[in-house]
Every structure is written in structure tokens, then in C-alpha cells.
GROMACS .gro file of C-alpha atoms in nm:
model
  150
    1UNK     CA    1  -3.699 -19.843  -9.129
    2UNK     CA    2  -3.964 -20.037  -9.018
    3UNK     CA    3  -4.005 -20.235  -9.310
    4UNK     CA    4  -3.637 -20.317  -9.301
    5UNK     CA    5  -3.656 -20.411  -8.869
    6UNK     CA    6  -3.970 -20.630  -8.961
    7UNK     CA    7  -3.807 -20.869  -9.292
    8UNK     CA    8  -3.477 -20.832  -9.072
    9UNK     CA    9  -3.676 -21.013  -8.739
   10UNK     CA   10  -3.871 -21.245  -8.990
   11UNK     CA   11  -3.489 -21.344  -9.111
   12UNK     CA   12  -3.374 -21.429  -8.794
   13UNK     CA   13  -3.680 -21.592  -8.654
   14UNK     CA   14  -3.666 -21.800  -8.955
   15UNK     CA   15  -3.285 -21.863  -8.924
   16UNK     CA   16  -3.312 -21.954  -8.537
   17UNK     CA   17  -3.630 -22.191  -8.569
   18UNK     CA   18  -3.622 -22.318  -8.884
   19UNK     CA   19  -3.276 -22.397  -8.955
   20UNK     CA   20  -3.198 -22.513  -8.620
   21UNK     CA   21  -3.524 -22.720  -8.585
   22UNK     CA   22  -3.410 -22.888  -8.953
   23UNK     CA   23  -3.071 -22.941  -8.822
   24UNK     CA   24  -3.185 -23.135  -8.517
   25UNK     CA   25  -3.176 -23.519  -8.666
   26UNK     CA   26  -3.035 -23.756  -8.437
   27UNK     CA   27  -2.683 -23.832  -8.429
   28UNK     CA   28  -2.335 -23.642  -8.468
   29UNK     CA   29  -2.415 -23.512  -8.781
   30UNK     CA   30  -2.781 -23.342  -8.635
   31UNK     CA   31  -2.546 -23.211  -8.317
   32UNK     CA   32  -2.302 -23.067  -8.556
   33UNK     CA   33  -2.593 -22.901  -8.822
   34UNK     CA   34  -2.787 -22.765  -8.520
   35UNK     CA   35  -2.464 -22.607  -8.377
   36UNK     CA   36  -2.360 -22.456  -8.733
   37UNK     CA   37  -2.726 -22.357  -8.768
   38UNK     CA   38  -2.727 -22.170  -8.437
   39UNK     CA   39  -2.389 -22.024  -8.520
   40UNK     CA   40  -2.509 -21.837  -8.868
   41UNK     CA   41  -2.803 -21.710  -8.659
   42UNK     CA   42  -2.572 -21.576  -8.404
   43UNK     CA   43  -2.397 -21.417  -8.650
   44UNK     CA   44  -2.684 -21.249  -8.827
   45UNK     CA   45  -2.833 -21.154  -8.543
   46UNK     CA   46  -2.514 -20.989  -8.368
   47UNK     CA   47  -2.559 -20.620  -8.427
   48UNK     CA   48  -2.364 -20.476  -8.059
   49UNK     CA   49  -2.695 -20.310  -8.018
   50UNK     CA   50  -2.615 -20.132  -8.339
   51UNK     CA   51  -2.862 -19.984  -8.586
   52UNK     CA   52  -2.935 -20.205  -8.889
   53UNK     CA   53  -2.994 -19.930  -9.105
   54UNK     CA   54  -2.670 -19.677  -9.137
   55UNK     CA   55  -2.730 -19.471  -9.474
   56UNK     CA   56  -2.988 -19.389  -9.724
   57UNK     CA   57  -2.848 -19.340 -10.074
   58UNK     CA   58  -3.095 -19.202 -10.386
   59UNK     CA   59  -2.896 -19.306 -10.711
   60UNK     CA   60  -2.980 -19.157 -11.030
   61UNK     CA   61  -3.257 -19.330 -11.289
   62UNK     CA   62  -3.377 -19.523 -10.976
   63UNK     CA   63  -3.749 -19.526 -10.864
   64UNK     CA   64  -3.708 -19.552 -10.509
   65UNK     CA   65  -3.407 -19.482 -10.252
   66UNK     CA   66  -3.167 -19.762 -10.112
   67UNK     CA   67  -3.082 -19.843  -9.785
   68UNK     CA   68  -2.773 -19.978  -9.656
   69UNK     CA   69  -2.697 -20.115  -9.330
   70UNK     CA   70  -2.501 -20.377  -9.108
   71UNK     CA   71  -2.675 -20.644  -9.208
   72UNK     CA   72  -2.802 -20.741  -9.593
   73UNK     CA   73  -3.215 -20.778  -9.555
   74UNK     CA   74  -3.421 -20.895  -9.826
   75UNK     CA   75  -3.830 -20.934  -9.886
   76UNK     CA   76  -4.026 -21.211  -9.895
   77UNK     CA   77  -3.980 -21.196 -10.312
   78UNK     CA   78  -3.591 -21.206 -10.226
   79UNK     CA   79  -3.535 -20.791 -10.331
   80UNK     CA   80  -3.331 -20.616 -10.115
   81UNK     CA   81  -3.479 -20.416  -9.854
   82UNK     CA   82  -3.107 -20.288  -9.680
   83UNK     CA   83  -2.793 -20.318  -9.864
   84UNK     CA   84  -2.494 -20.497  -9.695
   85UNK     CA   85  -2.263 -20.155  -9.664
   86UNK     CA   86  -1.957 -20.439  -9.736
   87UNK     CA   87  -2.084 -20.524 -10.086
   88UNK     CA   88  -1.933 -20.369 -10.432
   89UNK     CA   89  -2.285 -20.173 -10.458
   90UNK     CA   90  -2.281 -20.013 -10.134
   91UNK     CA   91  -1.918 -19.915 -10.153
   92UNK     CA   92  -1.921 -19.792 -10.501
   93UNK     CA   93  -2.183 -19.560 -10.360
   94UNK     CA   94  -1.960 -19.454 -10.042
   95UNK     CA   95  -1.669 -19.423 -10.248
   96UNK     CA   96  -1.855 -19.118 -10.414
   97UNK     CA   97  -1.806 -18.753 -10.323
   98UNK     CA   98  -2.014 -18.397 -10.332
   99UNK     CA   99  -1.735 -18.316 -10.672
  100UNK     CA  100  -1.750 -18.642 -10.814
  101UNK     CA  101  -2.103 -18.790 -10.755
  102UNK     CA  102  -2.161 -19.030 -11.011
  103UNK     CA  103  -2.440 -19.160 -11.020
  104UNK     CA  104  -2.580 -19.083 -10.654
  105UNK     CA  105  -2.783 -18.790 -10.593
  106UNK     CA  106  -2.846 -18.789 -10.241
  107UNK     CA  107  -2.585 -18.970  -9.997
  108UNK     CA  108  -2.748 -18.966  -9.605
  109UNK     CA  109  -2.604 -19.130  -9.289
  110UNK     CA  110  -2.803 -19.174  -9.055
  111UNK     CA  111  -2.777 -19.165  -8.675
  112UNK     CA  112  -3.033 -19.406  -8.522
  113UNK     CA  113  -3.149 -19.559  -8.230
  114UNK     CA  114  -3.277 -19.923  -8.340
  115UNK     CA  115  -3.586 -19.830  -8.593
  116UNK     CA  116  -3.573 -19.453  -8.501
  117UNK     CA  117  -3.367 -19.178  -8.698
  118UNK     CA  118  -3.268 -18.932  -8.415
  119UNK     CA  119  -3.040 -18.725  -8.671
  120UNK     CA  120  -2.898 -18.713  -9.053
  121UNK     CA  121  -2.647 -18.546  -9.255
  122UNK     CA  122  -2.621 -18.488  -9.620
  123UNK     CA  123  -2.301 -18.612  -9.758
  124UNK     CA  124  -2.385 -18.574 -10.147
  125UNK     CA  125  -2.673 -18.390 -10.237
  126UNK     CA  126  -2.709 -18.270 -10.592
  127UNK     CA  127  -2.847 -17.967 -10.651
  128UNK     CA  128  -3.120 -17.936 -10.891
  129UNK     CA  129  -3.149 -18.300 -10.954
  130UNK     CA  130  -3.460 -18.485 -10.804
  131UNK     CA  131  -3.432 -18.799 -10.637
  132UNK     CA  132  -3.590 -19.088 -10.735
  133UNK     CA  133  -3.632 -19.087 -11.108
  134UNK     CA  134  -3.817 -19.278 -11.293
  135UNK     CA  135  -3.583 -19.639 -11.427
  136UNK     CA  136  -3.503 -19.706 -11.720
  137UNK     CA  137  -3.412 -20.057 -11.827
  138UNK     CA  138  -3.027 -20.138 -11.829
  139UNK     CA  139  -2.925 -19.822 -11.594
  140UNK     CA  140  -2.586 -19.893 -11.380
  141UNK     CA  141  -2.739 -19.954 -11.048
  142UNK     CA  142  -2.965 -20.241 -11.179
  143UNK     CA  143  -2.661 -20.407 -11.387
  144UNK     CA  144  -2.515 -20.426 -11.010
  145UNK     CA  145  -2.784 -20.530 -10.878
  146UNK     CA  146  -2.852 -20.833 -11.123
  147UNK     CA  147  -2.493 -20.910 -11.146
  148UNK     CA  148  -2.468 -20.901 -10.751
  149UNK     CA  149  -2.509 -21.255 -10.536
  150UNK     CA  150  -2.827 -21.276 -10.369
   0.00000   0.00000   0.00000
């Protein structure tokens, strides 16, 4: 969570100062940049107060768990840190049930208050299969992943 909170605040700060700074020549055209600029920022930024982090989801043949969340967040190498829960990924992995996994193994929502989990629930948890197994090359979650805009 606090990995995700920190690239998420780096984001914005580089959305609001960067962009907007950049979009500040003179003129109409600098007025209208800095005002789109300010506007995307807004946008990102615009949680309600909400938690960016809303699920954790462990998917089989995948090292490490995913997060998704209100907001897509990425690391400074441009991997995702939080999955946007509005992206095929994401809902592929919501669409899945306790009878019909798939390929997730453990399905949590979380209940937080900004970078704190104050309370979970196990949607889909497969019994007798570990989470986080090792990857192998080509496994469905990665051909998503590849084939998925960043």
C-alpha cells in the first residue's frame, strides 16, 4: 500500500508541476495547455477521499500478487504497481467466482482508510493452491499484461 500511495503522489506531483509548468508558454495556446494540463491532474487526483487501492488479486503462475484500485499507478520503470479495476485485466479477474476461478487463486477486497487496511474478505480463495507461484514465460496474465496499453 505504501508503495502504491508513494508512485501514486510522485504521479500527481509530476502531473501538477511538470505538465502544468510545460504548458505555461505565453499566449492562447500556453493558457489553453496549462488549463488542459491542470484538468488531467484534477482528474487523476480526484479520488472523493476514496482508497486507491480496492482489491488484491494472486493469479496463478504469477510471482507476486496484483493490486487493483481507482486509479492505474505505475513505477518509475513504467510496471504497474495498482491495476485500473476498469481495464480488461482487472475485470477478467472480478468476473471470476469461488466455482469457476480461473486462473485467480486468491480474490481480496479490501476495506481501507487511505494507505491503511482496516478489514478484508476472501472472495476466491483456492484451497490447496499457494499463491504466488513461480512464472513461467507466456502464462495468461502476462499475455494481458503485454498486450494491455500502458
Amino acid at each position: 500500500m505504501d508503495h502504491a500511495y508513494d508512485r501514486y503522489g510522485t504521479r500527481l506531483a509530476e502531473m501538477t508541476d511538470g505538465s502544468v509548468a510545460r504548458a505555461s508558454a505565453s499566449g492562447k495556446d500556453g493558457i489553453a495547455n496549462r488549463r488542459e494540463a491542470e484538468e488531467r491532474a484534477a482528474a487523476y487526483g480526484g479520488r472523493g477521499g476514496e482508497s486507491l487501492v480496492i482489491s488484491r488479486v494472486d493469479v496463478r503462475d504469477e510471482p507476486r500478487p496484483w493490486y487493483v484500485g481507482r486509479r492505474g499507478v505505475r513505477d518509475a520503470e513504467n510496471e504497474p504497481v495498482v491495476v485500473l479495476r476498469t481495464t480488461p485485466l482487472a475485470k477478467k479477474w472480478f468476473e471470476a467466482h469461488q466455482d469457476a476461478p480461473g486462473v485467480v487463486v486468491l480474490q481480496r477486497r479490501l476495506r481501507c482508510a487511505q494507505r491503511v487496511v482496516e478489514d478484508y474478505s476472501d472472495e476466491i480463495s483456492v484451497p490447496g493452491v499457494p499463491s504466488g507461484m513461480p512464472s513461467e514465460a507466456g502464462t495468461e496474465a502476462e499475455r494481458l499484461r503485454v498486450a494491455s496499453p500502458r
